[in-house]
Coordinates of C-alpha atoms and ligand atoms in Angstrom, one line a residue:
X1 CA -202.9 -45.4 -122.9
X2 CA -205.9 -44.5 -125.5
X3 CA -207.2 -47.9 -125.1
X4 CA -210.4 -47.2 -123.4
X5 CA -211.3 -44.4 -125.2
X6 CA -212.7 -46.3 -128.2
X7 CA -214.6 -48.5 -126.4
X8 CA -216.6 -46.0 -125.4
X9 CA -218.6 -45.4 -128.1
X10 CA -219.8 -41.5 -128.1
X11 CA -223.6 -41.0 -126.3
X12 CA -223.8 -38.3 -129.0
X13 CA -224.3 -40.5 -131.7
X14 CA -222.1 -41.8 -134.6
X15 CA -222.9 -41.3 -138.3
X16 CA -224.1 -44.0 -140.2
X17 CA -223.9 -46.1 -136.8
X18 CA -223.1 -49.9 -137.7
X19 CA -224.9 -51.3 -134.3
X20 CA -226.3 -53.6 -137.0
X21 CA -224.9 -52.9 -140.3
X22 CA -227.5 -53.7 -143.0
X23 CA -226.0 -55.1 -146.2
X24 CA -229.0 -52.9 -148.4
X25 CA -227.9 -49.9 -146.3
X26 CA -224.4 -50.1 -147.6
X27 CA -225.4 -51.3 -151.0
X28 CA -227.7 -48.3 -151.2
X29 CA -224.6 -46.1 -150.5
X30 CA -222.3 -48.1 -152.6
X31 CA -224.7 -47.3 -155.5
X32 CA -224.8 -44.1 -154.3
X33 CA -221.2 -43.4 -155.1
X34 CA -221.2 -42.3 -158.5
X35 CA -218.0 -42.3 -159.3
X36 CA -215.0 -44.8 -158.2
X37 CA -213.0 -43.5 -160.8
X38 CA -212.3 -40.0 -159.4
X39 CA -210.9 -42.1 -155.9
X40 CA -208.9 -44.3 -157.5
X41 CA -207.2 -41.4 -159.5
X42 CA -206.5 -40.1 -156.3
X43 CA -205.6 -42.9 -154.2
X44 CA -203.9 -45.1 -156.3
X45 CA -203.1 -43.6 -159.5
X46 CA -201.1 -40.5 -158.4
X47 CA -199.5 -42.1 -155.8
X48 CA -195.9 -41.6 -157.4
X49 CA -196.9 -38.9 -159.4
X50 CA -195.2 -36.2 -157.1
X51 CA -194.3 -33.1 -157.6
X52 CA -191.0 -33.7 -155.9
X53 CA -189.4 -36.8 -156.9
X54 CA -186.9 -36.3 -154.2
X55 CA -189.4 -36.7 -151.3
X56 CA -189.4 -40.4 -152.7
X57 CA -186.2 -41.3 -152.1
X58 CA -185.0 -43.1 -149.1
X59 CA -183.3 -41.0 -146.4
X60 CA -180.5 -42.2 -144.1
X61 CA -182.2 -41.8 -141.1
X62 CA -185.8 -42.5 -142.5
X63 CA -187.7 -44.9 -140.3
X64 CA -188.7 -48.2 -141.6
X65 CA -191.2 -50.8 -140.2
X66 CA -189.9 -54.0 -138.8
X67 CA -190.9 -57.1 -140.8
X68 CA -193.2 -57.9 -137.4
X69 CA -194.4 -54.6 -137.8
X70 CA -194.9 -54.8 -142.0
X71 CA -196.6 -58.0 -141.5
X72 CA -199.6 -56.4 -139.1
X73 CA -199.9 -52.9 -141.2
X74 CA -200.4 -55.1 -144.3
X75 CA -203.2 -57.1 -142.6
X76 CA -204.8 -53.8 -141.9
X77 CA -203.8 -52.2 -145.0
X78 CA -205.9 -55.2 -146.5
X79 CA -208.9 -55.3 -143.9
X80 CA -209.1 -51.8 -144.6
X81 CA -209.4 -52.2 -148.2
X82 CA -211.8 -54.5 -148.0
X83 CA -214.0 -52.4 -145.9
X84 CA -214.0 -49.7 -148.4
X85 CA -215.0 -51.9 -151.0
X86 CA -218.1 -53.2 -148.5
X87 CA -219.2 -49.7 -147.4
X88 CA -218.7 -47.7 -150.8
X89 CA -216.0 -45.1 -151.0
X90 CA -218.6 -42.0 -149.9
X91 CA -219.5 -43.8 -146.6
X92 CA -215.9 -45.2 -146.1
X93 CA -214.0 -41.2 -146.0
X94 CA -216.4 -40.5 -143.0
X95 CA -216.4 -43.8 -141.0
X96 CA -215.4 -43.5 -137.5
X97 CA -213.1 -46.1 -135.8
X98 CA -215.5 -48.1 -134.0
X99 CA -218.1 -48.2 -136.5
X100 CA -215.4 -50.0 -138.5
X101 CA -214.5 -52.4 -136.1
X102 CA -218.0 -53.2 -135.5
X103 CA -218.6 -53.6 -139.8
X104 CA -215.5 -55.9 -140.4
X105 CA -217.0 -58.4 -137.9
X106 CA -220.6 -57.8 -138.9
X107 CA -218.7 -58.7 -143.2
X108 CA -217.1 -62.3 -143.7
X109 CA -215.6 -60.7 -146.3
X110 CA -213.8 -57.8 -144.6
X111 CA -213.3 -60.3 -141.4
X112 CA -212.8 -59.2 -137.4
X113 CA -209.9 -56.8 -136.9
X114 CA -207.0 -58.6 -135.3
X115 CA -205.9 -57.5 -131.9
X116 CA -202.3 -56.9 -133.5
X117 CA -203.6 -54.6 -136.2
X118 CA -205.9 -52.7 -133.8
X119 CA -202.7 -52.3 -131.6
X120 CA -201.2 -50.8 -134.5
X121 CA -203.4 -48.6 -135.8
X122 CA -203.7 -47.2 -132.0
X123 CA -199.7 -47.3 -132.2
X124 CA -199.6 -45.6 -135.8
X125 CA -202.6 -42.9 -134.9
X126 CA -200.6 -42.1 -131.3
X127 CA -197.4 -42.5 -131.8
X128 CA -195.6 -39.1 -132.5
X129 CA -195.4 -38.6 -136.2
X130 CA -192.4 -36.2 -135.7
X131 CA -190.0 -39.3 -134.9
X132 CA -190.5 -40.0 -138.5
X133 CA -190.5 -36.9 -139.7
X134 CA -193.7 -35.3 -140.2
X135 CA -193.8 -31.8 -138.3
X136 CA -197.5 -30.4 -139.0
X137 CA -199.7 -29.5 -136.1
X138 CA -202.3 -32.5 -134.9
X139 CA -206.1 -31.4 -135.9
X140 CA -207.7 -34.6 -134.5
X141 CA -206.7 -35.8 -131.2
X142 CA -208.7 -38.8 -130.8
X143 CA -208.3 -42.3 -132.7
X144 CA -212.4 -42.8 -132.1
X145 CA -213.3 -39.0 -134.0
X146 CA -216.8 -39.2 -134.9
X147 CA -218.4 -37.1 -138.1
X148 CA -222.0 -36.2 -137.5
X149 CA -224.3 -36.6 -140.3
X150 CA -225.6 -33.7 -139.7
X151 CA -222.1 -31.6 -140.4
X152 CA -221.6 -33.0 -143.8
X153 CA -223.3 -32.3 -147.4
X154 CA -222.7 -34.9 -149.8
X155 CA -221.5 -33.6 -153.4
X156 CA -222.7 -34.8 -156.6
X157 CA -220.9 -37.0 -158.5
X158 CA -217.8 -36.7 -156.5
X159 CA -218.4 -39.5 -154.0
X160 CA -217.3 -37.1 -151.1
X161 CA -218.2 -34.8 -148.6
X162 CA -217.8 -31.4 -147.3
X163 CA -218.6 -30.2 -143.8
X164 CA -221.4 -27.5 -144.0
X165 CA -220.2 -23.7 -143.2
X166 CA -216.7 -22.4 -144.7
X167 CA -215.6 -25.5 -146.3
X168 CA -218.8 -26.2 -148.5
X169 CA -219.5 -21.9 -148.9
X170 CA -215.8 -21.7 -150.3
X171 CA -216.2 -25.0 -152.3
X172 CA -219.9 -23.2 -154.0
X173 CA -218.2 -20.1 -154.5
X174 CA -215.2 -21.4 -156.9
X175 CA -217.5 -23.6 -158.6
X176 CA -219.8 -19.8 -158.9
X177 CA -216.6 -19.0 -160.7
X178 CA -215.3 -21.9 -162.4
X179 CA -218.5 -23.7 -163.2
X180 CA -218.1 -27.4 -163.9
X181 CA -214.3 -27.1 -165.2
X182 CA -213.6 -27.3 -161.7
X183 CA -214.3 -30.7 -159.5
X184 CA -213.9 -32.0 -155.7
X185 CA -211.6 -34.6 -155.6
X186 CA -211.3 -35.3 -152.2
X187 CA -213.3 -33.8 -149.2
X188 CA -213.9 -35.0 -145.7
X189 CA -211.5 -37.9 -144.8
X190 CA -211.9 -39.0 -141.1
X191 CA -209.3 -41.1 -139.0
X192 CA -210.5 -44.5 -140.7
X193 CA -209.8 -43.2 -144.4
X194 CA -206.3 -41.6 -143.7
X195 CA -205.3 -44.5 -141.7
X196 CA -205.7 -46.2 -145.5
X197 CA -204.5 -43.8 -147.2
X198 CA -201.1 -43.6 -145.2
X199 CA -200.5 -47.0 -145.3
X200 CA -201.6 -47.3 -148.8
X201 CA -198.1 -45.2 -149.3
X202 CA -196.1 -47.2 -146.4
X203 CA -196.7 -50.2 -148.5
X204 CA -195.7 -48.7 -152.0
X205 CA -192.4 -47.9 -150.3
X206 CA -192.1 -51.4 -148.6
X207 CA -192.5 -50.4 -145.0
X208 CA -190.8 -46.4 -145.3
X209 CA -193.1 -44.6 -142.9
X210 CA -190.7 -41.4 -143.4
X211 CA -191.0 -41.0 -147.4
X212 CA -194.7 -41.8 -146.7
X213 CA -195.5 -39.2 -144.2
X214 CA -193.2 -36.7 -146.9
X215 CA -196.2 -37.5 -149.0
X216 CA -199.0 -37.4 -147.2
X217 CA -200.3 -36.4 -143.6
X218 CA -200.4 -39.1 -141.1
X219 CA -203.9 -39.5 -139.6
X220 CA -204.6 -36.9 -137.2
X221 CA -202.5 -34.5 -138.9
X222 CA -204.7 -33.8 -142.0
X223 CA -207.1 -30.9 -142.3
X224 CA -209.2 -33.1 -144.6
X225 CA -210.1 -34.3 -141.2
X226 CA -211.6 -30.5 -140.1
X227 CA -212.2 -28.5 -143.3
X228 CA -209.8 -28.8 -146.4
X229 CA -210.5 -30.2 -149.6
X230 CA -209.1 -30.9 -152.9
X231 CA -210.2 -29.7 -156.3
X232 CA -209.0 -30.7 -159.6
X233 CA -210.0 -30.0 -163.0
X234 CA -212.5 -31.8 -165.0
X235 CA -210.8 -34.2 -167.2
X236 CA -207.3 -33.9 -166.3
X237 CA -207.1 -37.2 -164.3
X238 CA -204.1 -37.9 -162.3
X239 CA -202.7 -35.1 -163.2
X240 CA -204.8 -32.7 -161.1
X241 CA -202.5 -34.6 -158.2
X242 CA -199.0 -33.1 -159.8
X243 CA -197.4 -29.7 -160.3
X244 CA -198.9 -29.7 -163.8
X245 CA -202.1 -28.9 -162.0
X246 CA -200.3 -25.5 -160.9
X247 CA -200.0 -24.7 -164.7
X248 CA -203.6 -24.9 -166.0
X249 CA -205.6 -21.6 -166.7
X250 CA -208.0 -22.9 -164.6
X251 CA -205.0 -22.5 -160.9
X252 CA -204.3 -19.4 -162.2
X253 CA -207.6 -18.2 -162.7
X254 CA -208.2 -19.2 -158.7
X255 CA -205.0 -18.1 -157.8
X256 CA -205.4 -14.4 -158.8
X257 CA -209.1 -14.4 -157.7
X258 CA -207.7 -15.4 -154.5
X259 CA -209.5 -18.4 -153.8
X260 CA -206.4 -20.3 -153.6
X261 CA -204.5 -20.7 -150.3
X262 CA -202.3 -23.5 -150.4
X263 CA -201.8 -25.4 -147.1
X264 CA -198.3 -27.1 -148.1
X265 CA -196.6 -24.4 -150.2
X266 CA -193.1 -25.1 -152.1
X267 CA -190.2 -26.0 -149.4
X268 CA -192.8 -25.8 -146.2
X269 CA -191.5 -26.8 -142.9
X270 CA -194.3 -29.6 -142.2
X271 CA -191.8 -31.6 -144.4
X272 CA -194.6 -32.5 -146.5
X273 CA -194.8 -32.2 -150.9
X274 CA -196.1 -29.2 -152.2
X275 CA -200.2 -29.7 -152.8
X276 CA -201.4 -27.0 -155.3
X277 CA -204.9 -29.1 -155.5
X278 CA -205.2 -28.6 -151.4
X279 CA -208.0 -25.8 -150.5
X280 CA -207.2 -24.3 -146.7
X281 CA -210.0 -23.7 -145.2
X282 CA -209.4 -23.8 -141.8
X283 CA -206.6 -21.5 -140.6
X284 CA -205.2 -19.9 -137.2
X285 CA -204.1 -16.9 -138.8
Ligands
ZN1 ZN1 -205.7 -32.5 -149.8

């Protein structure tokens, strides 16, 4: 039992610490993030826009929620919402766990956590994803991961961030080639953010945790977490989140200059879609 563990809020100090959240703090940050746009294209937008139509459909032995279960991951799917929309979509990809819990009750309109939907998240975050069918290594071990400040550098205009070192050098050096054809679309996500993000799929497919870890990493499982990122091209909208993205000048250009390593590649054994947008960074190899 991981219980305890987020209770005990890291000595080391938490970014953006909500001890006493201050409504100008977050509206400075929500004006901060330039633009919503970009997020919602990738959130929302491309959801179903898969390069695999197939890892949408239901499975026999896919694993579905409960209606108990649908009701709580709903709640939270909600709450979470909510939060994002109170802390700004920059702030709300690096949140830590307990700086959220301490934010929704510090926000009438994001509201306390529930204990069910806590115990579900914890469930959700612990839980072994294999036994619904994701197989990729775990990156972050604990539900209550905190992002220093300090690691991260904000990028213009994208309303995300990269950590400093390998992830923001490799980022620099295909804009050095690309100039601004070439955008972030997603960067740091901590446990918070792909908690959302996951369930944001779950409920599109009415409680089907399988097809939604087919599309995207369960939390703790996503290198967005350590060093990854995605880039898209400038203009190309929702479509930088299918295979079409694989077929602009601007792949293949990154692809030859080897710049490109694709994480997921076609058919991988993670049992997750092909991602041509996803930048590897971090790698064991
Ligand atoms: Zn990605």
């Amino acid at each position: 039992m991981k219980r305890r563990e987020f209770l005990d809020i890291s000595k080391t100090g938490i970014i953006l610490s909500a001890a006493a959240p201050s409504l100008h703090a977050f509206d400075a940050l929500l004006q901060e993030d330039e633009d919503q746009t970009l997020h919602l294209i990738h959130e929302e937008a491309c959801a179903d826009a898969l390069v695999d139509k197939s890892i949408l459909e239901p499975r026999e032995d896919d694993i579905i929620a409960t209606a108990k279960e649908y009701k709580v991951l709903y709640s939270l799917y909600q709450r979470l919402r909510r939060l994002q929309r109170t802390v700004g979509h920059a702030h709300f990809n690096v949140l830590n766990f307990d700086t959220a819990i301490k934010t929704a009750r510090w926000y009438k309109r994001v509201g306390p956590f529930t204990k069910a939907e806590i115990d579900y998240f914890e469930e959700l975050f612990y839980e072994s994803a294999q036994s619904y069918g994701f197989f990729g290594e775990k990156v972050i071990v604990s539900m209550t991961n905190s992002i220093q400040k300090r690691e991260l550098i904000k990028i213009r205009r994208s309303g995300h961030y990269l950590f400093k070192g390998d992830s923001f050098n490799k980022y620099k050096e295909i804009r050095k080639v690309m100039g601004n054809k070439v955008i972030l679309t997603s960067g740091v996500r901590n446990i918070v953010k792909q908690t959302y993000l996951f369930l944001n799929k779950v409920v599109r497919t009415k409680g089907n945790l399988s097809i939604a870890s087919r599309s995207l990493a369960p939390a703790g499982y996503s290198y967005h977490g350590i060093s990854d990122f995605d880039i898209g091209k400038v203009g190309f909208g929702a479509r930088n989140f299918t295979a079409d993205f694989a077929r602009t000048k601007e792949f293949k250009s990154l692809t030859k200059m080897g710049y490109i390593k694709i994480r997921y590649p076609k058919n991988n054994p993670f049992g997750v879609r092909y991602e041509p947008w996803h930048i590897k960074v971090y790698s064991d190899a």
